[in-house]
Coordinates of C-alpha atoms and ligand atoms in Angstrom, one line a residue:
M1 CA 25.2 1.6 -19.8
A2 CA 21.8 2.6 -18.5
A3 CA 21.5 5.8 -16.7
G4 CA 23.6 6.0 -13.5
S5 CA 22.2 5.4 -10.1
S6 CA 19.7 7.9 -8.7
A7 CA 17.5 7.6 -5.7
A8 CA 14.4 8.1 -7.9
S9 CA 15.3 5.4 -10.4
P10 CA 18.5 3.4 -9.9
W11 CA 19.9 1.9 -13.1
W12 CA 18.9 -1.6 -12.2
K13 CA 15.2 -0.6 -12.4
E14 CA 15.6 0.6 -15.9
A15 CA 17.9 -2.2 -17.2
V16 CA 17.1 -5.3 -19.2
V17 CA 19.3 -8.3 -18.2
Y18 CA 20.4 -11.0 -20.6
Q19 CA 21.4 -14.4 -19.1
V20 CA 24.3 -16.2 -20.6
Y21 CA 24.7 -19.9 -19.9
P22 CA 28.5 -20.0 -20.7
R23 CA 28.7 -23.8 -21.5
S24 CA 26.2 -23.3 -24.3
F25 CA 26.7 -19.8 -25.6
C26 CA 29.7 -19.8 -28.0
D27 CA 32.8 -22.0 -28.2
S28 CA 35.9 -20.1 -29.4
N29 CA 38.6 -22.9 -29.2
G30 CA 36.9 -25.9 -30.8
D31 CA 36.5 -28.1 -27.8
G32 CA 32.7 -28.3 -28.0
I33 CA 32.3 -26.2 -24.8
G34 CA 31.3 -22.6 -24.7
D35 CA 33.8 -20.2 -23.1
L36 CA 34.7 -16.7 -22.1
R37 CA 36.3 -15.7 -25.4
G38 CA 33.3 -17.0 -27.2
I39 CA 31.1 -14.6 -25.1
T40 CA 33.5 -11.7 -25.8
S41 CA 33.1 -12.5 -29.6
K42 CA 29.4 -12.0 -29.3
L43 CA 29.3 -8.7 -27.3
D44 CA 28.3 -6.7 -30.4
Y45 CA 25.3 -9.1 -30.8
L46 CA 24.2 -8.3 -27.2
Q47 CA 24.8 -4.6 -27.6
G48 CA 22.7 -4.7 -30.8
L49 CA 19.9 -6.3 -28.9
G50 CA 20.0 -3.3 -26.4
V51 CA 20.5 -5.2 -23.2
D52 CA 22.2 -3.4 -20.3
V53 CA 23.4 -6.2 -18.1
V54 CA 24.6 -9.7 -18.6
W55 CA 23.9 -12.3 -15.9
L56 CA 26.6 -14.9 -16.3
S57 CA 25.9 -18.4 -14.9
P58 CA 28.9 -19.8 -13.0
V59 CA 32.4 -19.8 -14.6
Y60 CA 34.3 -20.7 -11.5
Q61 CA 36.5 -23.7 -10.9
S62 CA 34.2 -26.7 -10.6
P63 CA 34.0 -30.5 -11.2
N64 CA 30.8 -29.7 -13.2
D65 CA 28.6 -32.2 -11.4
D66 CA 25.8 -29.6 -11.7
N67 CA 27.4 -27.6 -14.6
G68 CA 29.2 -25.2 -12.4
Y69 CA 26.7 -24.8 -9.6
D70 CA 29.2 -26.9 -7.6
I71 CA 32.1 -24.6 -7.0
S72 CA 35.5 -25.8 -5.8
D73 CA 37.4 -22.5 -6.0
Y74 CA 35.4 -19.2 -5.9
R75 CA 38.3 -17.1 -7.0
A76 CA 39.4 -19.1 -10.0
I77 CA 38.1 -19.6 -13.6
L78 CA 37.3 -23.1 -14.8
P79 CA 40.0 -23.8 -17.3
E80 CA 37.4 -25.1 -19.8
F81 CA 36.0 -21.6 -19.9
G82 CA 39.4 -19.9 -20.1
T83 CA 41.6 -17.8 -17.9
M84 CA 41.3 -14.9 -15.5
A85 CA 42.8 -12.8 -18.3
D86 CA 40.0 -13.9 -20.6
F87 CA 37.5 -13.0 -17.9
D88 CA 39.1 -9.5 -17.5
A89 CA 39.0 -9.0 -21.3
M90 CA 35.3 -10.0 -21.4
L91 CA 34.5 -7.7 -18.5
A92 CA 36.3 -4.8 -20.2
G93 CA 34.6 -5.5 -23.5
M94 CA 31.2 -5.4 -21.7
H95 CA 31.9 -2.2 -19.9
A96 CA 33.3 -0.6 -23.1
R97 CA 29.9 -1.3 -24.7
G98 CA 27.9 0.1 -21.7
I99 CA 27.0 -3.4 -20.6
R100 CA 27.3 -4.4 -16.9
L101 CA 28.2 -7.9 -15.6
V102 CA 26.3 -9.7 -12.8
M103 CA 27.9 -12.9 -11.6
D104 CA 26.2 -16.0 -10.2
L105 CA 26.9 -16.3 -6.5
V106 CA 26.4 -20.0 -5.4
V107 CA 26.8 -20.0 -1.6
N108 CA 24.0 -22.2 -0.2
H109 CA 26.4 -25.0 -1.1
C110 CA 29.8 -25.6 -2.6
S111 CA 31.5 -28.5 -4.3
D112 CA 32.6 -31.6 -2.3
E113 CA 36.0 -30.9 -4.0
H114 CA 36.3 -27.4 -2.4
P115 CA 39.2 -27.4 0.1
W116 CA 36.7 -26.4 2.8
F117 CA 34.9 -29.8 2.4
V118 CA 37.9 -31.9 1.5
Q119 CA 39.5 -30.9 4.8
G120 CA 36.3 -30.4 6.8
R121 CA 35.1 -34.0 6.3
T122 CA 38.3 -35.5 7.6
S123 CA 37.5 -35.0 11.3
R124 CA 35.0 -33.4 13.6
D125 CA 37.9 -31.3 15.0
N126 CA 38.9 -29.9 11.6
P127 CA 38.4 -26.1 11.5
Y128 CA 36.4 -26.4 8.4
H129 CA 34.1 -29.2 9.7
D130 CA 31.7 -26.6 11.0
Y131 CA 31.4 -25.0 7.6
F132 CA 28.9 -27.8 6.8
L133 CA 25.8 -29.4 8.1
W134 CA 26.2 -32.8 9.8
G135 CA 23.7 -35.3 11.2
A136 CA 24.2 -38.5 13.3
P137 CA 23.0 -41.8 11.9
V138 CA 19.5 -42.9 13.2
D139 CA 18.5 -46.5 13.8
R140 CA 15.1 -47.3 12.2
P141 CA 13.1 -50.5 11.7
N142 CA 13.3 -50.0 8.0
G143 CA 17.1 -49.9 8.0
R144 CA 17.3 -46.3 6.7
R145 CA 19.9 -44.5 8.8
E146 CA 19.9 -40.9 7.4
P147 CA 19.3 -38.2 10.1
N148 CA 15.8 -37.4 8.6
N149 CA 13.6 -38.3 5.7
W150 CA 14.5 -35.3 3.5
E151 CA 14.7 -35.9 -0.3
S152 CA 17.2 -34.0 -2.4
V153 CA 15.8 -31.6 -5.0
F154 CA 17.6 -33.8 -7.4
S155 CA 16.0 -37.1 -6.2
G156 CA 17.5 -39.5 -3.6
S157 CA 18.3 -38.7 0.0
A158 CA 19.5 -35.2 0.9
W159 CA 22.1 -36.9 3.2
E160 CA 25.4 -38.7 2.3
Y161 CA 27.4 -40.8 4.8
N162 CA 30.9 -39.6 5.6
A163 CA 32.9 -42.6 6.9
P164 CA 35.9 -40.6 8.4
T165 CA 33.6 -39.0 10.9
G166 CA 30.8 -41.6 11.0
E167 CA 28.1 -39.1 10.3
Y168 CA 26.0 -37.8 7.4
Y169 CA 26.3 -34.4 5.6
L170 CA 23.4 -32.5 4.1
H171 CA 23.2 -31.8 0.4
M172 CA 19.9 -30.4 -0.8
F173 CA 21.1 -30.9 -4.4
T174 CA 23.6 -33.5 -5.5
R175 CA 25.9 -35.4 -3.1
K176 CA 28.7 -33.4 -4.6
Q177 CA 27.1 -30.1 -3.4
P178 CA 27.3 -30.1 0.4
D179 CA 25.2 -27.4 2.0
L180 CA 27.2 -24.6 3.8
N181 CA 26.5 -23.8 7.4
W182 CA 25.4 -20.2 7.5
E183 CA 24.9 -20.4 11.2
N184 CA 28.8 -20.2 11.4
P185 CA 29.9 -16.6 11.3
R186 CA 33.4 -17.7 10.0
L187 CA 31.7 -19.2 7.0
R188 CA 29.7 -16.0 6.4
A189 CA 32.8 -13.9 6.6
E190 CA 34.4 -16.2 4.0
V191 CA 31.5 -15.6 1.7
Y192 CA 31.6 -11.8 2.1
D193 CA 35.3 -11.9 1.4
L194 CA 34.9 -13.8 -1.9
M195 CA 32.1 -11.4 -2.9
R196 CA 34.4 -8.4 -2.4
F197 CA 37.0 -10.2 -4.6
W198 CA 34.7 -10.0 -7.6
L199 CA 33.2 -6.6 -6.8
D200 CA 36.6 -5.1 -6.5
K201 CA 37.4 -6.4 -10.0
G202 CA 34.6 -4.3 -11.2
V203 CA 31.7 -6.9 -11.4
D204 CA 28.4 -5.1 -11.2
G205 CA 26.4 -7.4 -9.0
F206 CA 25.2 -10.9 -8.1
R207 CA 22.4 -13.3 -8.9
M208 CA 22.3 -15.4 -5.7
D209 CA 21.6 -19.0 -6.1
V210 CA 18.7 -20.4 -3.9
I211 CA 19.7 -17.7 -1.4
N212 CA 16.6 -18.2 0.7
M213 CA 17.8 -21.8 1.5
I214 CA 20.8 -20.6 3.6
S215 CA 18.9 -20.6 6.9
K216 CA 17.8 -24.2 7.8
P217 CA 14.6 -24.9 9.8
Y218 CA 16.2 -26.2 13.0
A219 CA 14.0 -27.6 15.8
P220 CA 14.6 -26.2 19.3
D221 CA 16.9 -29.2 20.0
G222 CA 19.1 -28.2 17.0
S223 CA 17.9 -31.1 14.8
L224 CA 16.4 -30.8 11.4
P225 CA 12.9 -32.3 11.7
D226 CA 11.4 -34.7 9.3
A227 CA 9.6 -33.4 6.2
P228 CA 5.8 -33.8 6.1
V229 CA 4.8 -37.3 4.9
R230 CA 3.1 -37.1 1.5
S231 CA 3.5 -40.7 0.2
D232 CA 4.4 -44.2 1.3
R233 CA 8.0 -43.6 0.3
F234 CA 10.6 -43.1 3.1
L235 CA 12.1 -40.0 1.4
Q236 CA 9.8 -36.9 1.4
P237 CA 10.2 -33.6 -0.5
A238 CA 12.0 -31.1 1.7
F239 CA 12.4 -28.2 -0.9
A240 CA 9.6 -26.1 0.6
L241 CA 10.7 -26.9 4.2
S242 CA 14.3 -25.8 3.4
C243 CA 13.3 -22.4 1.9
N244 CA 12.6 -19.2 3.8
G245 CA 14.2 -20.3 7.1
P246 CA 14.1 -18.2 10.3
R247 CA 17.4 -16.4 9.8
V248 CA 17.4 -15.7 6.0
M249 CA 16.6 -12.0 6.4
E250 CA 19.1 -11.6 9.3
F251 CA 21.9 -13.2 7.2
L252 CA 21.1 -11.1 4.1
R253 CA 20.8 -7.9 6.0
E254 CA 24.3 -8.7 7.4
M255 CA 25.5 -9.3 3.9
R256 CA 24.0 -5.9 2.8
R257 CA 25.8 -4.1 5.7
E258 CA 29.1 -5.9 5.2
V259 CA 29.2 -5.9 1.4
L260 CA 26.3 -4.9 -0.8
D261 CA 25.7 -1.3 0.4
H262 CA 29.3 -0.5 -0.4
Y263 CA 29.0 -0.9 -4.2
D264 CA 26.7 0.4 -7.0
I265 CA 25.4 -3.0 -8.0
L266 CA 22.4 -5.1 -9.0
T267 CA 21.4 -7.9 -6.6
V268 CA 18.8 -10.5 -7.4
G269 CA 18.0 -13.5 -5.1
E270 CA 16.8 -16.8 -6.5
C271 CA 14.0 -17.6 -4.0
P272 CA 12.0 -20.8 -4.7
M273 CA 8.8 -20.9 -2.6
I274 CA 8.9 -17.2 -1.8
S275 CA 5.5 -15.4 -1.4
P276 CA 4.8 -11.8 -2.5
R277 CA 4.8 -10.8 1.1
Q278 CA 8.2 -12.3 1.6
G279 CA 9.3 -10.8 -1.7
R280 CA 8.2 -7.4 -0.5
E281 CA 10.1 -7.8 2.7
M282 CA 13.2 -9.0 0.9
T283 CA 13.2 -6.1 -1.6
D284 CA 12.1 -3.2 0.6
P285 CA 14.6 -0.5 -0.2
Q286 CA 14.9 0.5 3.5
T287 CA 14.6 -2.7 5.5
G288 CA 15.1 -5.4 2.9
A289 CA 18.3 -6.9 1.6
L290 CA 18.3 -7.4 -2.1
H291 CA 17.0 -5.3 -5.1
M292 CA 14.8 -8.0 -6.5
V293 CA 14.1 -11.8 -6.3
F294 CA 13.3 -14.6 -8.8
Q295 CA 10.0 -15.9 -7.5
F296 CA 8.7 -19.3 -8.7
E297 CA 4.9 -19.2 -8.3
H298 CA 4.4 -18.8 -12.1
M299 CA 7.1 -21.4 -12.8
D300 CA 5.3 -23.9 -10.6
I301 CA 1.9 -23.3 -12.3
D302 CA 2.1 -26.5 -14.5
S303 CA 3.2 -28.7 -11.6
V304 CA 0.8 -30.5 -9.2
P305 CA 1.2 -28.7 -5.9
G306 CA 2.7 -30.9 -3.1
H307 CA 3.0 -33.9 -5.4
P308 CA 5.7 -36.3 -4.3
D309 CA 7.0 -36.4 -7.9
G310 CA 7.6 -32.6 -7.8
K311 CA 7.7 -30.6 -11.0
W312 CA 7.5 -33.8 -13.0
A313 CA 3.8 -34.3 -12.0
M314 CA 2.3 -31.9 -14.5
R315 CA -1.0 -30.2 -15.1
P316 CA -2.2 -27.8 -17.8
V317 CA -1.6 -24.1 -17.4
E318 CA -4.7 -22.1 -16.5
L319 CA -4.3 -18.6 -17.7
P320 CA -6.5 -16.9 -15.0
E321 CA -4.2 -18.6 -12.4
L322 CA -1.1 -17.3 -14.2
K323 CA -2.5 -13.8 -14.4
A324 CA -3.6 -13.8 -10.8
I325 CA 0.0 -14.8 -9.7
L326 CA 1.8 -12.2 -11.8
A327 CA -0.8 -9.5 -11.0
R328 CA -0.4 -10.1 -7.3
W329 CA 3.4 -9.8 -7.5
Q330 CA 2.9 -6.5 -9.4
T331 CA 0.4 -5.0 -7.0
D332 CA 2.0 -6.3 -3.7
L333 CA 5.5 -4.9 -4.6
H334 CA 4.4 -1.6 -6.4
G335 CA 6.0 1.3 -4.6
Q336 CA 7.4 -1.0 -1.9
G337 CA 9.8 -3.5 -3.5
W338 CA 10.8 -4.5 -7.0
N339 CA 10.1 -7.4 -9.3
S340 CA 12.3 -9.4 -11.6
L341 CA 10.3 -10.4 -14.8
Y342 CA 11.2 -13.7 -16.4
W343 CA 9.6 -16.6 -18.3
C344 CA 12.7 -18.8 -18.4
N345 CA 16.3 -19.4 -17.5
H346 CA 18.8 -22.3 -17.6
D347 CA 16.5 -24.3 -15.3
Q348 CA 13.2 -23.9 -17.2
P349 CA 11.8 -25.1 -20.5
R350 CA 11.3 -22.7 -23.4
P351 CA 8.3 -20.3 -22.8
V352 CA 7.1 -20.6 -26.4
S353 CA 6.6 -24.3 -25.9
R354 CA 5.3 -23.9 -22.3
F355 CA 3.0 -20.9 -22.6
G356 CA 2.8 -20.2 -26.3
D357 CA 2.8 -22.2 -29.5
D358 CA 5.9 -23.9 -30.9
G359 CA 4.1 -24.8 -34.1
G360 CA 2.5 -22.4 -36.6
Y361 CA 2.3 -19.4 -34.3
R362 CA 5.8 -19.7 -32.9
V363 CA 6.9 -16.2 -33.9
E364 CA 3.6 -14.5 -32.9
S365 CA 3.5 -16.2 -29.5
A366 CA 7.1 -15.5 -28.8
K367 CA 6.5 -11.8 -29.5
M368 CA 3.3 -11.9 -27.4
L369 CA 5.0 -13.5 -24.4
A370 CA 7.8 -10.9 -24.6
T371 CA 5.3 -8.1 -24.7
C372 CA 3.2 -9.4 -21.9
L373 CA 6.3 -9.8 -19.7
H374 CA 8.4 -6.7 -20.6
L375 CA 5.5 -4.2 -20.2
M376 CA 4.9 -5.2 -16.6
Q377 CA 6.7 -3.4 -13.8
G378 CA 10.1 -4.8 -12.9
T379 CA 13.5 -5.7 -14.4
P380 CA 13.1 -8.1 -17.4
Y381 CA 15.4 -11.0 -17.9
V382 CA 16.0 -12.4 -21.4
Y383 CA 17.5 -15.9 -21.4
Q384 CA 19.9 -16.8 -24.2
G385 CA 17.8 -18.0 -27.2
E386 CA 14.6 -16.5 -25.9
E387 CA 15.1 -13.6 -28.2
L388 CA 15.2 -16.0 -31.1
G389 CA 11.9 -17.7 -30.1
M390 CA 13.7 -21.0 -29.4
V391 CA 11.5 -24.0 -28.6
N392 CA 11.9 -27.2 -26.5
V393 CA 14.0 -30.1 -27.8
P394 CA 12.4 -33.3 -29.0
F395 CA 14.9 -35.4 -27.1
E396 CA 14.9 -38.9 -28.7
G397 CA 16.2 -40.7 -25.6
I398 CA 17.7 -40.2 -22.1
E399 CA 21.2 -40.5 -23.7
A400 CA 20.7 -37.1 -25.4
C401 CA 20.3 -35.5 -22.0
R402 CA 23.1 -34.1 -19.8
D403 CA 21.5 -32.4 -16.8
V404 CA 22.0 -34.2 -13.5
E405 CA 18.5 -33.3 -12.3
T406 CA 17.1 -34.9 -15.4
L407 CA 19.3 -38.0 -15.2
N408 CA 18.5 -38.5 -11.5
F409 CA 14.8 -38.1 -12.2
F410 CA 14.8 -40.6 -15.1
R411 CA 16.5 -43.2 -12.9
A412 CA 14.3 -42.6 -9.9
A413 CA 11.1 -42.5 -12.0
T414 CA 11.8 -45.6 -14.0
T415 CA 13.4 -47.7 -11.2
E416 CA 11.5 -46.6 -8.0
W417 CA 8.3 -44.8 -9.0
G418 CA 7.2 -47.2 -11.6
W419 CA 7.1 -44.8 -14.5
P420 CA 7.4 -46.3 -18.0
P421 CA 10.5 -44.8 -19.8
D422 CA 8.3 -43.1 -22.4
R423 CA 6.3 -41.3 -19.7
A424 CA 9.5 -40.1 -18.1
L425 CA 10.9 -38.9 -21.4
A426 CA 7.7 -37.1 -22.2
A427 CA 8.1 -35.2 -18.9
I428 CA 11.7 -34.4 -19.7
R429 CA 10.7 -33.0 -23.1
A430 CA 8.2 -30.8 -21.4
K431 CA 10.0 -29.7 -18.3
G432 CA 13.7 -30.8 -18.5
R433 CA 16.4 -28.3 -18.0
D434 CA 18.3 -29.4 -21.1
N435 CA 15.6 -27.8 -23.2
A436 CA 17.3 -24.4 -22.4
R437 CA 20.8 -25.7 -22.4
V438 CA 21.4 -26.8 -25.9
P439 CA 23.8 -24.6 -27.8
M440 CA 23.0 -21.1 -29.0
P441 CA 22.3 -21.3 -32.8
W442 CA 24.4 -18.7 -34.5
D443 CA 24.6 -19.8 -38.2
P444 CA 22.1 -21.9 -40.2
A445 CA 24.7 -23.1 -42.6
A446 CA 27.4 -24.2 -40.1
P447 CA 27.6 -27.5 -38.3
H448 CA 26.0 -27.4 -34.9
G449 CA 24.5 -24.0 -35.7
G450 CA 28.0 -22.4 -35.6
F451 CA 28.2 -22.9 -31.8
T452 CA 31.4 -25.0 -32.2
T453 CA 33.6 -26.6 -34.8
A454 CA 33.9 -29.7 -32.7
T455 CA 31.3 -32.1 -31.3
P456 CA 29.3 -30.0 -28.8
W457 CA 28.9 -31.2 -25.2
I458 CA 25.2 -31.5 -25.9
D459 CA 23.6 -31.8 -29.4
A460 CA 22.5 -28.6 -31.1
H461 CA 18.8 -28.1 -31.5
P462 CA 17.6 -29.9 -34.6
E463 CA 15.8 -26.7 -35.6
F464 CA 18.9 -24.5 -35.8
P465 CA 18.8 -24.2 -39.6
R466 CA 15.5 -22.4 -39.2
I467 CA 15.8 -20.8 -35.8
N468 CA 19.2 -19.1 -35.4
A469 CA 20.7 -15.6 -34.8
A470 CA 21.9 -14.9 -38.3
S471 CA 18.5 -15.6 -39.9
A472 CA 16.9 -13.5 -37.2
L473 CA 19.3 -10.6 -37.7
A474 CA 18.5 -10.6 -41.4
D475 CA 14.7 -10.7 -40.9
P476 CA 13.2 -7.3 -39.8
D477 CA 10.1 -9.1 -38.6
S478 CA 12.1 -11.6 -36.5
V479 CA 11.5 -12.2 -32.8
Y480 CA 15.0 -10.8 -32.3
H481 CA 14.2 -7.4 -33.8
Y482 CA 10.9 -7.4 -31.9
Y483 CA 12.8 -7.8 -28.7
R484 CA 15.1 -5.0 -29.8
R485 CA 12.2 -2.7 -30.3
L486 CA 10.6 -3.8 -27.0
I487 CA 13.8 -3.1 -25.1
A488 CA 14.2 0.3 -26.8
L489 CA 10.6 1.2 -25.7
R490 CA 11.7 0.8 -22.1
K491 CA 14.3 3.4 -22.6
Q492 CA 12.0 5.9 -24.2
H493 CA 8.9 5.7 -21.9
P494 CA 9.2 6.1 -18.1
I495 CA 5.7 4.6 -17.7
I496 CA 7.1 1.2 -18.4
V497 CA 9.4 1.4 -15.5
H498 CA 7.3 3.4 -13.1
G499 CA 3.6 3.1 -14.1
R500 CA 1.1 1.3 -11.8
F501 CA -0.1 -2.1 -13.0
D502 CA -3.8 -2.9 -13.1
L503 CA -5.1 -6.2 -14.3
L504 CA -8.2 -6.3 -16.5
L505 CA -10.5 -9.2 -17.4
G506 CA -9.0 -11.3 -14.6
D507 CA -11.2 -14.3 -15.2
H508 CA -10.9 -14.3 -19.0
P509 CA -9.6 -17.8 -19.9
D510 CA -7.7 -16.6 -23.0
L511 CA -6.7 -12.9 -22.7
F512 CA -4.1 -11.3 -20.5
A513 CA -5.0 -7.6 -20.4
Y514 CA -3.7 -4.9 -18.2
T515 CA -3.1 -1.2 -18.0
R516 CA -0.1 0.8 -16.9
T517 CA -0.8 4.3 -15.5
M518 CA 1.5 7.1 -14.6
G519 CA 0.1 10.6 -14.0
D520 CA -2.3 11.3 -16.9
E521 CA -0.7 8.7 -19.1
C522 CA -2.2 5.3 -19.6
W523 CA -1.1 2.3 -21.7
L524 CA -3.3 -0.7 -22.5
V525 CA -1.7 -4.1 -23.0
L526 CA -3.7 -6.8 -24.7
C527 CA -2.4 -10.4 -25.1
N528 CA -4.2 -13.3 -26.6
F529 CA -2.7 -16.5 -25.2
R530 CA -4.7 -18.7 -27.6
G531 CA -4.2 -19.9 -31.2
T532 CA -7.7 -18.7 -32.2
D533 CA -9.5 -15.4 -32.7
T534 CA -10.6 -14.1 -29.3
A535 CA -13.2 -11.5 -28.7
C536 CA -11.9 -8.8 -26.3
D537 CA -14.8 -7.0 -24.6
L538 CA -13.1 -4.3 -22.6
P539 CA -14.7 -3.1 -19.5
H540 CA -16.3 0.4 -19.4
P541 CA -14.9 3.1 -19.9
L542 CA -12.1 1.5 -21.9
R543 CA -14.5 0.2 -24.5
T544 CA -15.2 3.8 -25.6
A545 CA -11.6 5.0 -25.2
T546 CA -9.4 6.0 -28.1
G547 CA -5.8 4.8 -28.3
D548 CA -2.8 5.0 -30.5
P549 CA -0.9 1.8 -31.2
V550 CA 2.6 1.6 -29.6
L551 CA 3.5 -2.0 -30.5
C552 CA 1.8 -5.0 -32.1
N553 CA 3.0 -8.4 -33.3
Y554 CA 0.7 -8.3 -36.3
P555 CA 1.6 -5.8 -39.1
D556 CA -1.7 -3.8 -39.3
A557 CA -2.9 -2.7 -35.9
A558 CA -4.7 0.6 -36.2
G559 CA -5.6 3.3 -33.7
G560 CA -8.9 5.0 -32.9
V561 CA -11.8 4.0 -30.8
L562 CA -11.0 0.7 -29.1
G563 CA -14.6 -0.6 -29.0
P564 CA -15.2 -4.3 -29.2
L565 CA -11.9 -5.9 -30.4
T566 CA -11.1 -9.3 -31.8
L567 CA -7.5 -10.4 -31.2
R568 CA -6.0 -12.8 -33.7
P569 CA -4.1 -16.0 -32.7
Y570 CA -1.5 -15.0 -30.1
E571 CA -2.0 -11.3 -31.1
C572 CA -0.8 -8.7 -28.7
R573 CA -1.5 -5.0 -28.9
V574 CA -0.2 -2.1 -26.9
Y575 CA -2.1 1.2 -27.0
R576 CA -1.3 4.6 -25.5
L577 CA -4.7 5.9 -24.6
R578 CA -5.5 9.4 -25.7
S579 CA -7.0 10.3 -22.4
A580 CA -6.2 8.7 -19.1
Q581 CA -9.1 6.5 -18.1
P582 CA -10.1 6.0 -14.5
H583 CA -9.1 2.4 -14.3
A584 CA -12.2 0.2 -14.9
P585 CA -12.1 -2.4 -12.1
S586 CA -11.6 -5.8 -13.6
P587 CA -14.7 -8.0 -13.0
Ligands
TEU601 O1 18.3 -23.8 -9.0 C1 17.5 -24.1 -7.8 C2 16.2 -24.5 -8.2 O2 15.2 -24.0 -7.7 C3 16.2 -25.4 -9.3 O3 16.5 -26.6 -8.7 C4 14.9 -25.4 -10.0 O4 13.8 -25.3 -9.1 C5 14.7 -26.8 -10.6 O5 15.9 -27.1 -11.2 C6 13.6 -26.7 -11.7 O6 13.8 -27.7 -12.6 C7 19.5 -23.3 -8.7 C8 20.3 -23.2 -10.0 O7 19.6 -22.2 -10.9 C9 20.3 -24.5 -10.6 O8 20.8 -24.5 -11.9 C10 21.1 -25.4 -9.7 O9 21.1 -26.8 -10.2 C11 20.6 -25.4 -8.3 O10 20.2 -24.1 -7.8 C12 21.7 -25.9 -7.3 O11 22.7 -24.9 -7.3
CA602 CA1 35.6 -23.9 -25.7

């Protein structure tokens, strides 16, 4: 367990978090579905990696319309995953190894099978009716009767008609995920109570699902206004409109007063569309609400901004834009808030395929991406399989996919947007969430990579004989052992946690270079994001500085005068400078 809390440096600033997607991590009972006992059986693997915290995606009772992000009982374990006793054993096993557990708190919405909704939808007088967001039908010339033109994040209308009360209910995600009404103090009290249930069991914090969506953008008359019209379709994207509403900070400060401040925990809010300024406000230790946020600016970098087809309208990644985004989050929060650091999670494609090279330089680019991320200031998150350098999946057809967002997109794109199926499938191979949800590969020689002895709920990655944990553990030069060394560095060198970040060569199209400075110590991080040799002409005075290599993803980096450097394909180098350099302003 990382060092205990202290005002100077609380444990969650020094920790590295590993995200487990339980459905795909390890199946212990041969039903093809990952489970809690499977996780417990792999705790030594996680301890060996050196991670301090596990973020566990939802394991609560759920009909699994959105793989557990649709909760029907917040205080019960989904039987497919095991029992509460299995959960308690897993938690005890983590704590015994010095690993903390952060649970996934999904309270922007619940399942339509939650008793709150089952009862609340029966009548407008039901005490649970006001736990949800309702809208009256509207008569329009085009025949559409939804209360407004909002499109769900998962395609289709964000409204579903409820016959018993003759009105529509809002669901920003699937129709089986009705949004909760946070304007209702009774609902908020229910949420705080369920949070205490898990914290009193010894859970060490929460990752809060789309938590900046809990305050809706009501108009003065109490209605939810139409989303801006961006195309000739009736439905218009409302994701941005429904994020960062007027009472988000008020609600979260109340949550902090009522619950969070009473426990020594880690809190991280998933906040799509949040800006660095809003991130600083959210994570300000005095006036904020959460320790850190998952921002999405770098995750939206290969999507066409404001396009009606959302993330599926893709554009190439421009490295200067990526660097500017990450650098801004570093500088805007330094000394005032705190960053999470991530390249992927269960919603994102594999970073090696997205930002590196999933061909000949897979290993080098996986190590380079890890170095670039983990040596910035913030709490790093490793998503299961990232430490193996896993790559996207060459899905052969839509029938190989399971994710509701993907299946809804494929249907909308091919039946309403006029996309040829092959174009939709190509987008799914690049950006689909199932890329990160195929089973963890444990064993090259076992069926399904050793994830299960049954048929898995989703096919194992075809590359598992080559890319798997057992092979990685046996290879000292594997991505796994590189992550292990990188994570260990964080524990040995305070500059990684506390040092100031300064971007170098901001306009360089191929290099991501920065320094970290703390007192008279200065580290230089150089990352080549290209599959070719790249000249690295450092700005004065760094060009005449001398440095000692701390870490490199090629075997032969040497120290000495840095001078003009050439970085090999996807090469990264970390130097500790022998004398602190007044930071050379990046051109
Ligand atoms: O994700 C919200 C969210 O922003 C994602 O919809 C993401 O932007 C998109 O899927 C990118 O492809 C959270 C959870 O992480 C996700 O798994 C859930 O499906 C969603 O909320 C609803 O709970
Ligand atoms: Ca199982």
